[in-house]
Amino acid sequence: MKTISITWKNSQKALRASSTFLKVGTFVGLNLAGMGINAVHAAPHTHGEGKLQILQAGSEWQFVLQLPAADVLGFEYAPSTTSEKKRYEETQKVFQRFDDIFTLSNTCELLDTTLENPWEVANEHDEHDEHDEHDEHDEHDEHDEHDEHESEHEGHAHRNTHSDFRVAYLLSCQGPVKRIEMTGFPHWPSLQHVNAIWVTNKGQGALEITPSQPTLLISS
């Protein structure tokens, strides 16, 4: 599992906000300590179905989006070919751009983005190259290690069936966020709907959003 944390603005402010969200998250049974993104619905993994959690604590908001790897990438195993790895890298860049996924009714400042990926593709590639250079003098050993690596790779891919991407965004908003539109559906054509739940200063609720009805109206 690979986690990437990107702090866009004042990191101290982000830490203070994440501490506040922990208190809110406890109310709905979430675990958001230190901007962690283990917050997921209890419902089973289903292709074509995403999950979105929105939490408010004063002027701070947190969005936690979880999507199946099959819908995000078009496959559900560790990328191995050049095209698969390219798709994997492009996907990470999309998740890091909040404005490409959501449009809000008022101005907000993105404080922090935390992305959790199913596989550490880059690290696996580097380790494999290292083995090639180190064992170049011994073709027999290299062959054995290569077979072992492939076996581990296949086992790893098998174990990660039904994998998800999870990303958490922490924002500071100037006023109440009453309208949220998920504009990221075109990035994932096979994604049929997203089950959204929210907890704000004024209450909580749930709604299913779809590519044809991507707007979420909430009271805050």
PDB file of C-alpha atoms in Angstrom:
ATOM      1  CA  MET A   1       0.000   0.000   0.000  1.00  0.00           C
ATOM      2  CA  LYS A   2       1.360   3.395  -0.944  1.00  0.00           C
ATOM      3  CA  THR A   3       0.263   6.676   0.593  1.00  0.00           C
ATOM      4  CA  ILE A   4       1.145  10.079  -0.824  1.00  0.00           C
ATOM      5  CA  SER A   5       0.569  13.205   1.244  1.00  0.00           C
ATOM      6  CA  ILE A   6       0.626  16.607  -0.422  1.00  0.00           C
ATOM      7  CA  THR A   7       0.344  19.757   1.649  1.00  0.00           C
ATOM      8  CA  TRP A   8      -0.711  22.681  -0.498  1.00  0.00           C
ATOM      9  CA  LYS A   9      -1.004  25.399   2.123  1.00  0.00           C
ATOM     10  CA  ASN A  10      -0.181  26.002   5.784  1.00  0.00           C
ATOM     11  CA  SER A  11       0.669  22.581   7.235  1.00  0.00           C
ATOM     12  CA  GLN A  12       0.124  23.658  10.870  1.00  0.00           C
ATOM     13  CA  LYS A  13      -3.377  24.792  10.018  1.00  0.00           C
ATOM     14  CA  ALA A  14      -4.004  21.462   8.315  1.00  0.00           C
ATOM     15  CA  LEU A  15      -2.908  19.560  11.423  1.00  0.00           C
ATOM     16  CA  ARG A  16      -5.190  21.643  13.648  1.00  0.00           C
ATOM     17  CA  ALA A  17      -8.068  21.026  11.278  1.00  0.00           C
ATOM     18  CA  SER A  18      -7.442  17.272  11.096  1.00  0.00           C
ATOM     19  CA  SER A  19      -7.550  17.128  14.904  1.00  0.00           C
ATOM     20  CA  THR A  20     -10.970  18.761  14.826  1.00  0.00           C
ATOM     21  CA  PHE A  21     -12.151  16.331  12.179  1.00  0.00           C
ATOM     22  CA  LEU A  22     -11.131  13.427  14.375  1.00  0.00           C
ATOM     23  CA  LYS A  23     -13.760  14.533  16.909  1.00  0.00           C
ATOM     24  CA  VAL A  24     -16.398  14.818  14.195  1.00  0.00           C
ATOM     25  CA  GLY A  25     -15.320  11.529  12.636  1.00  0.00           C
ATOM     26  CA  THR A  26     -15.758   9.685  15.912  1.00  0.00           C
ATOM     27  CA  PHE A  27     -19.425  10.624  15.815  1.00  0.00           C
ATOM     28  CA  VAL A  28     -19.950   8.709  12.571  1.00  0.00           C
ATOM     29  CA  GLY A  29     -17.501   5.912  13.346  1.00  0.00           C
ATOM     30  CA  LEU A  30     -14.648   7.154  11.160  1.00  0.00           C
ATOM     31  CA  ASN A  31     -10.902   7.059  11.776  1.00  0.00           C
ATOM     32  CA  LEU A  32      -9.372  10.253  10.380  1.00  0.00           C
ATOM     33  CA  ALA A  33      -6.431  10.830  12.707  1.00  0.00           C
ATOM     34  CA  GLY A  34      -3.598  12.820  11.133  1.00  0.00           C
ATOM     35  CA  MET A  35      -5.525  13.059   7.854  1.00  0.00           C
ATOM     36  CA  GLY A  36      -5.484   9.267   7.601  1.00  0.00           C
ATOM     37  CA  ILE A  37      -7.897   7.867   5.061  1.00  0.00           C
ATOM     38  CA  ASN A  38      -8.976   4.592   6.580  1.00  0.00           C
ATOM     39  CA  ALA A  39     -12.472   6.080   6.639  1.00  0.00           C
ATOM     40  CA  VAL A  40     -14.591   3.796   4.509  1.00  0.00           C
ATOM     41  CA  HIS A  41     -18.142   2.577   4.422  1.00  0.00           C
ATOM     42  CA  ALA A  42     -18.904  -0.833   5.844  1.00  0.00           C
ATOM     43  CA  ALA A  43     -20.575  -1.847   2.576  1.00  0.00           C
ATOM     44  CA  PRO A  44     -18.702  -4.428   0.440  1.00  0.00           C
ATOM     45  CA  HIS A  45     -16.564  -3.453  -2.532  1.00  0.00           C
ATOM     46  CA  THR A  46     -18.693  -3.230  -5.688  1.00  0.00           C
ATOM     47  CA  HIS A  47     -17.540  -2.358  -9.207  1.00  0.00           C
ATOM     48  CA  GLY A  48     -19.177   0.767 -10.593  1.00  0.00           C
ATOM     49  CA  GLU A  49     -19.881   2.083  -7.108  1.00  0.00           C
ATOM     50  CA  GLY A  50     -17.894   4.711  -5.233  1.00  0.00           C
ATOM     51  CA  LYS A  51     -18.139   6.133  -1.731  1.00  0.00           C
ATOM     52  CA  LEU A  52     -17.866   9.737  -0.588  1.00  0.00           C
ATOM     53  CA  GLN A  53     -17.779  11.058   2.982  1.00  0.00           C
ATOM     54  CA  ILE A  54     -17.996  14.780   3.733  1.00  0.00           C
ATOM     55  CA  LEU A  55     -17.313  16.167   7.197  1.00  0.00           C
ATOM     56  CA  GLN A  56     -17.544  19.752   8.442  1.00  0.00           C
ATOM     57  CA  ALA A  57     -15.960  21.227  11.559  1.00  0.00           C
ATOM     58  CA  GLY A  58     -16.475  24.990  11.580  1.00  0.00           C
ATOM     59  CA  SER A  59     -14.896  26.440   8.458  1.00  0.00           C
ATOM     60  CA  GLU A  60     -12.920  23.244   7.782  1.00  0.00           C
ATOM     61  CA  TRP A  61     -14.215  20.521   5.487  1.00  0.00           C
ATOM     62  CA  GLN A  62     -12.924  17.067   4.665  1.00  0.00           C
ATOM     63  CA  PHE A  63     -13.837  15.007   1.596  1.00  0.00           C
ATOM     64  CA  VAL A  64     -12.933  11.300   1.580  1.00  0.00           C
ATOM     65  CA  LEU A  65     -13.478   9.615  -1.789  1.00  0.00           C
ATOM     66  CA  GLN A  66     -13.088   5.875  -2.348  1.00  0.00           C
ATOM     67  CA  LEU A  67     -13.296   4.302  -5.820  1.00  0.00           C
ATOM     68  CA  PRO A  68     -12.711   0.731  -7.059  1.00  0.00           C
ATOM     69  CA  ALA A  69      -9.442   0.278  -8.935  1.00  0.00           C
ATOM     70  CA  ALA A  70     -11.355  -1.517 -11.693  1.00  0.00           C
ATOM     71  CA  ASP A  71     -13.292   1.687 -12.443  1.00  0.00           C
ATOM     72  CA  VAL A  72     -10.334   4.010 -11.969  1.00  0.00           C
ATOM     73  CA  LEU A  73      -7.800   2.065 -14.049  1.00  0.00           C
ATOM     74  CA  GLY A  74      -9.867  -0.325 -16.122  1.00  0.00           C
ATOM     75  CA  PHE A  75      -8.160  -3.273 -14.397  1.00  0.00           C
ATOM     76  CA  GLU A  76      -7.763  -4.543 -10.833  1.00  0.00           C
ATOM     77  CA  TYR A  77      -4.234  -5.867 -10.497  1.00  0.00           C
ATOM     78  CA  ALA A  78      -0.779  -4.355 -10.072  1.00  0.00           C
ATOM     79  CA  PRO A  79       0.206  -2.590 -13.327  1.00  0.00           C
ATOM     80  CA  SER A  80       2.967  -4.390 -15.213  1.00  0.00           C
ATOM     81  CA  THR A  81       2.974  -3.151 -18.823  1.00  0.00           C
ATOM     82  CA  THR A  82       4.124   0.296 -19.904  1.00  0.00           C
ATOM     83  CA  SER A  83       0.595   1.389 -20.785  1.00  0.00           C
ATOM     84  CA  GLU A  84      -0.796   0.142 -17.462  1.00  0.00           C
ATOM     85  CA  LYS A  85       1.882   1.965 -15.478  1.00  0.00           C
ATOM     86  CA  LYS A  86       1.235   5.135 -17.471  1.00  0.00           C
ATOM     87  CA  ARG A  87      -2.479   4.889 -16.687  1.00  0.00           C
ATOM     88  CA  TYR A  88      -1.616   4.342 -13.022  1.00  0.00           C
ATOM     89  CA  GLU A  89       0.570   7.473 -12.914  1.00  0.00           C
ATOM     90  CA  GLU A  90      -2.043   9.585 -14.724  1.00  0.00           C
ATOM     91  CA  THR A  91      -4.681   8.428 -12.252  1.00  0.00           C
ATOM     92  CA  GLN A  92      -2.612   9.635  -9.304  1.00  0.00           C
ATOM     93  CA  LYS A  93      -2.297  13.062 -10.911  1.00  0.00           C
ATOM     94  CA  VAL A  94      -6.068  13.282 -11.388  1.00  0.00           C
ATOM     95  CA  PHE A  95      -6.705  12.504  -7.719  1.00  0.00           C
ATOM     96  CA  GLN A  96      -4.283  15.249  -6.714  1.00  0.00           C
ATOM     97  CA  ARG A  97      -6.393  17.881  -8.512  1.00  0.00           C
ATOM     98  CA  PHE A  98      -9.446  18.532  -6.334  1.00  0.00           C
ATOM     99  CA  ASP A  99     -10.919  20.999  -8.831  1.00  0.00           C
ATOM    100  CA  ASP A 100     -10.969  18.291 -11.513  1.00  0.00           C
ATOM    101  CA  ILE A 101     -13.204  16.123  -9.346  1.00  0.00           C
ATOM    102  CA  PHE A 102     -15.413  18.540  -7.385  1.00  0.00           C
ATOM    103  CA  THR A 103     -16.971  21.963  -7.948  1.00  0.00           C
ATOM    104  CA  LEU A 104     -18.183  23.805  -4.862  1.00  0.00           C
ATOM    105  CA  SER A 105     -20.733  26.594  -4.421  1.00  0.00           C
ATOM    106  CA  ASN A 106     -18.226  28.939  -2.766  1.00  0.00           C
ATOM    107  CA  THR A 107     -14.504  29.616  -2.469  1.00  0.00           C
ATOM    108  CA  CYS A 108     -12.419  27.137  -0.492  1.00  0.00           C
ATOM    109  CA  GLU A 109      -8.687  26.809   0.127  1.00  0.00           C
ATOM    110  CA  LEU A 110      -7.198  23.335  -0.298  1.00  0.00           C
ATOM    111  CA  LEU A 111      -4.989  22.669   2.727  1.00  0.00           C
ATOM    112  CA  ASP A 112      -3.952  19.062   2.302  1.00  0.00           C
ATOM    113  CA  THR A 113      -4.406  16.064  -0.003  1.00  0.00           C
ATOM    114  CA  THR A 114      -3.685  12.480   1.046  1.00  0.00           C
ATOM    115  CA  LEU A 115      -3.839   9.707  -1.557  1.00  0.00           C
ATOM    116  CA  GLU A 116      -3.750   5.978  -0.816  1.00  0.00           C
ATOM    117  CA  ASN A 117      -2.834   3.738  -3.761  1.00  0.00           C
ATOM    118  CA  PRO A 118      -3.310  -0.046  -3.929  1.00  0.00           C
ATOM    119  CA  TRP A 119       0.195  -0.791  -5.228  1.00  0.00           C
ATOM    120  CA  GLU A 120       3.741   0.546  -4.978  1.00  0.00           C
ATOM    121  CA  VAL A 121       4.481   0.171  -8.660  1.00  0.00           C
ATOM    122  CA  ALA A 122       7.487   2.503  -8.820  1.00  0.00           C
ATOM    123  CA  ASN A 123       9.251   0.813  -5.894  1.00  0.00           C
ATOM    124  CA  GLU A 124       8.742  -2.660  -7.341  1.00  0.00           C
ATOM    125  CA  HIS A 125      10.252  -1.501 -10.632  1.00  0.00           C
ATOM    126  CA  ASP A 126      13.287   0.040  -8.931  1.00  0.00           C
ATOM    127  CA  GLU A 127      13.938  -3.083  -6.887  1.00  0.00           C
ATOM    128  CA  HIS A 128      13.765  -5.231 -10.015  1.00  0.00           C
ATOM    129  CA  ASP A 129      16.313  -2.995 -11.803  1.00  0.00           C
ATOM    130  CA  GLU A 130      18.569  -3.211  -8.763  1.00  0.00           C
ATOM    131  CA  HIS A 131      18.521  -7.007  -8.929  1.00  0.00           C
ATOM    132  CA  ASP A 132      19.370  -6.936 -12.623  1.00  0.00           C
ATOM    133  CA  GLU A 133      22.460  -4.774 -12.035  1.00  0.00           C
ATOM    134  CA  HIS A 134      23.621  -6.666  -8.967  1.00  0.00           C
ATOM    135  CA  ASP A 135      23.279 -10.157 -10.465  1.00  0.00           C
ATOM    136  CA  GLU A 136      24.397  -9.400 -14.010  1.00  0.00           C
ATOM    137  CA  HIS A 137      27.478 -11.608 -13.502  1.00  0.00           C
ATOM    138  CA  ASP A 138      25.391 -14.640 -12.534  1.00  0.00           C
ATOM    139  CA  GLU A 139      22.722 -15.416 -15.136  1.00  0.00           C
ATOM    140  CA  HIS A 140      21.523 -18.502 -13.293  1.00  0.00           C
ATOM    141  CA  ASP A 141      20.913 -16.636 -10.049  1.00  0.00           C
ATOM    142  CA  GLU A 142      19.324 -13.787 -11.958  1.00  0.00           C
ATOM    143  CA  HIS A 143      16.909 -16.205 -13.596  1.00  0.00           C
ATOM    144  CA  ASP A 144      15.954 -17.725 -10.250  1.00  0.00           C
ATOM    145  CA  GLU A 145      15.411 -14.316  -8.664  1.00  0.00           C
ATOM    146  CA  HIS A 146      13.405 -13.187 -11.684  1.00  0.00           C
ATOM    147  CA  ASP A 147      11.118 -16.206 -11.401  1.00  0.00           C
ATOM    148  CA  GLU A 148      10.743 -15.574  -7.688  1.00  0.00           C
ATOM    149  CA  HIS A 149       9.955 -11.913  -8.350  1.00  0.00           C
ATOM    150  CA  GLU A 150       7.330 -12.844 -10.955  1.00  0.00           C
ATOM    151  CA  SER A 151       5.781 -15.325  -8.546  1.00  0.00           C
ATOM    152  CA  GLU A 152       5.614 -12.688  -5.809  1.00  0.00           C
ATOM    153  CA  HIS A 153       4.186 -10.221  -8.321  1.00  0.00           C
ATOM    154  CA  GLU A 154       1.427 -12.621  -9.347  1.00  0.00           C
ATOM    155  CA  GLY A 155       0.639 -13.434  -5.719  1.00  0.00           C
ATOM    156  CA  HIS A 156       0.582  -9.742  -4.876  1.00  0.00           C
ATOM    157  CA  ALA A 157      -1.813  -9.034  -7.741  1.00  0.00           C
ATOM    158  CA  HIS A 158      -4.051 -11.888  -6.636  1.00  0.00           C
ATOM    159  CA  ARG A 159      -4.129 -10.687  -3.047  1.00  0.00           C
ATOM    160  CA  ASN A 160      -5.087  -7.190  -4.162  1.00  0.00           C
ATOM    161  CA  THR A 161      -8.202  -8.239  -6.071  1.00  0.00           C
ATOM    162  CA  HIS A 162     -11.014  -5.820  -5.227  1.00  0.00           C
ATOM    163  CA  SER A 163      -8.596  -2.984  -4.514  1.00  0.00           C
ATOM    164  CA  ASP A 164      -9.569   0.651  -4.034  1.00  0.00           C
ATOM    165  CA  PHE A 165      -8.106   4.105  -4.404  1.00  0.00           C
ATOM    166  CA  ARG A 166      -8.829   6.420  -1.463  1.00  0.00           C
ATOM    167  CA  VAL A 167      -8.134  10.127  -1.328  1.00  0.00           C
ATOM    168  CA  ALA A 168      -8.804  12.661   1.432  1.00  0.00           C
ATOM    169  CA  TYR A 169      -8.975  16.418   0.879  1.00  0.00           C
ATOM    170  CA  LEU A 170      -8.889  18.975   3.682  1.00  0.00           C
ATOM    171  CA  LEU A 171     -10.273  22.423   2.860  1.00  0.00           C
ATOM    172  CA  SER A 172     -10.902  25.736   4.562  1.00  0.00           C
ATOM    173  CA  CYS A 173     -14.046  27.444   3.232  1.00  0.00           C
ATOM    174  CA  GLN A 174     -15.087  31.087   3.550  1.00  0.00           C
ATOM    175  CA  GLY A 175     -18.742  30.221   4.027  1.00  0.00           C
ATOM    176  CA  PRO A 176     -21.157  27.284   4.152  1.00  0.00           C
ATOM    177  CA  VAL A 177     -20.787  24.770   1.320  1.00  0.00           C
ATOM    178  CA  LYS A 178     -24.364  24.132   0.223  1.00  0.00           C
ATOM    179  CA  ARG A 179     -23.825  22.796  -3.279  1.00  0.00           C
ATOM    180  CA  ILE A 180     -21.277  20.168  -4.290  1.00  0.00           C
ATOM    181  CA  GLU A 181     -21.016  18.841  -7.828  1.00  0.00           C
ATOM    182  CA  MET A 182     -18.895  15.815  -8.601  1.00  0.00           C
ATOM    183  CA  THR A 183     -17.467  16.747 -11.981  1.00  0.00           C
ATOM    184  CA  GLY A 184     -14.938  13.897 -12.031  1.00  0.00           C
ATOM    185  CA  PHE A 185     -17.242  11.239 -13.491  1.00  0.00           C
ATOM    186  CA  PRO A 186     -15.827  11.633 -17.049  1.00  0.00           C
ATOM    187  CA  HIS A 187     -12.454  10.412 -15.737  1.00  0.00           C
ATOM    188  CA  TRP A 188     -14.059   7.064 -14.815  1.00  0.00           C
ATOM    189  CA  PRO A 189     -16.652   6.061 -17.482  1.00  0.00           C
ATOM    190  CA  SER A 190     -17.557   2.759 -15.788  1.00  0.00           C
ATOM    191  CA  LEU A 191     -18.359   4.470 -12.470  1.00  0.00           C
ATOM    192  CA  GLN A 192     -22.154   4.300 -12.226  1.00  0.00           C
ATOM    193  CA  HIS A 193     -22.832   6.046  -8.933  1.00  0.00           C
ATOM    194  CA  VAL A 194     -21.282   7.326  -5.708  1.00  0.00           C
ATOM    195  CA  ASN A 195     -22.925   6.834  -2.319  1.00  0.00           C
ATOM    196  CA  ALA A 196     -22.372  10.089  -0.417  1.00  0.00           C
ATOM    197  CA  ILE A 197     -22.849  10.696   3.296  1.00  0.00           C
ATOM    198  CA  TRP A 198     -22.198  13.955   5.137  1.00  0.00           C
ATOM    199  CA  VAL A 199     -21.996  15.325   8.651  1.00  0.00           C
ATOM    200  CA  THR A 200     -22.101  19.120   8.988  1.00  0.00           C
ATOM    201  CA  ASN A 201     -22.673  21.665  11.740  1.00  0.00           C
ATOM    202  CA  LYS A 202     -26.393  21.533  10.966  1.00  0.00           C
ATOM    203  CA  GLY A 203     -26.962  17.801  10.582  1.00  0.00           C
ATOM    204  CA  GLN A 204     -26.242  14.766   8.476  1.00  0.00           C
ATOM    205  CA  GLY A 205     -27.608  12.968   5.449  1.00  0.00           C
ATOM    206  CA  ALA A 206     -26.983  10.611   2.559  1.00  0.00           C
ATOM    207  CA  LEU A 207     -27.583  10.676  -1.184  1.00  0.00           C
ATOM    208  CA  GLU A 208     -26.616   8.706  -4.269  1.00  0.00           C
ATOM    209  CA  ILE A 209     -25.021  10.826  -6.992  1.00  0.00           C
ATOM    210  CA  THR A 210     -24.619   9.715 -10.610  1.00  0.00           C
ATOM    211  CA  PRO A 211     -23.091  11.028 -13.854  1.00  0.00           C
ATOM    212  CA  SER A 212     -26.532  12.326 -14.877  1.00  0.00           C
ATOM    213  CA  GLN A 213     -27.275  13.741 -11.416  1.00  0.00           C
ATOM    214  CA  PRO A 214     -23.871  14.677  -9.965  1.00  0.00           C
ATOM    215  CA  THR A 215     -25.044  17.478  -7.649  1.00  0.00           C
ATOM    216  CA  LEU A 216     -25.282  17.203  -3.893  1.00  0.00           C
ATOM    217  CA  LEU A 217     -27.274  19.817  -1.980  1.00  0.00           C
ATOM    218  CA  ILE A 218     -26.678  19.924   1.763  1.00  0.00           C
ATOM    219  CA  SER A 219     -27.606  22.176   4.689  1.00  0.00           C
ATOM    220  CA  SER A 220     -24.647  23.486   6.673  1.00  0.00           C
TER     221      SER A 220
END
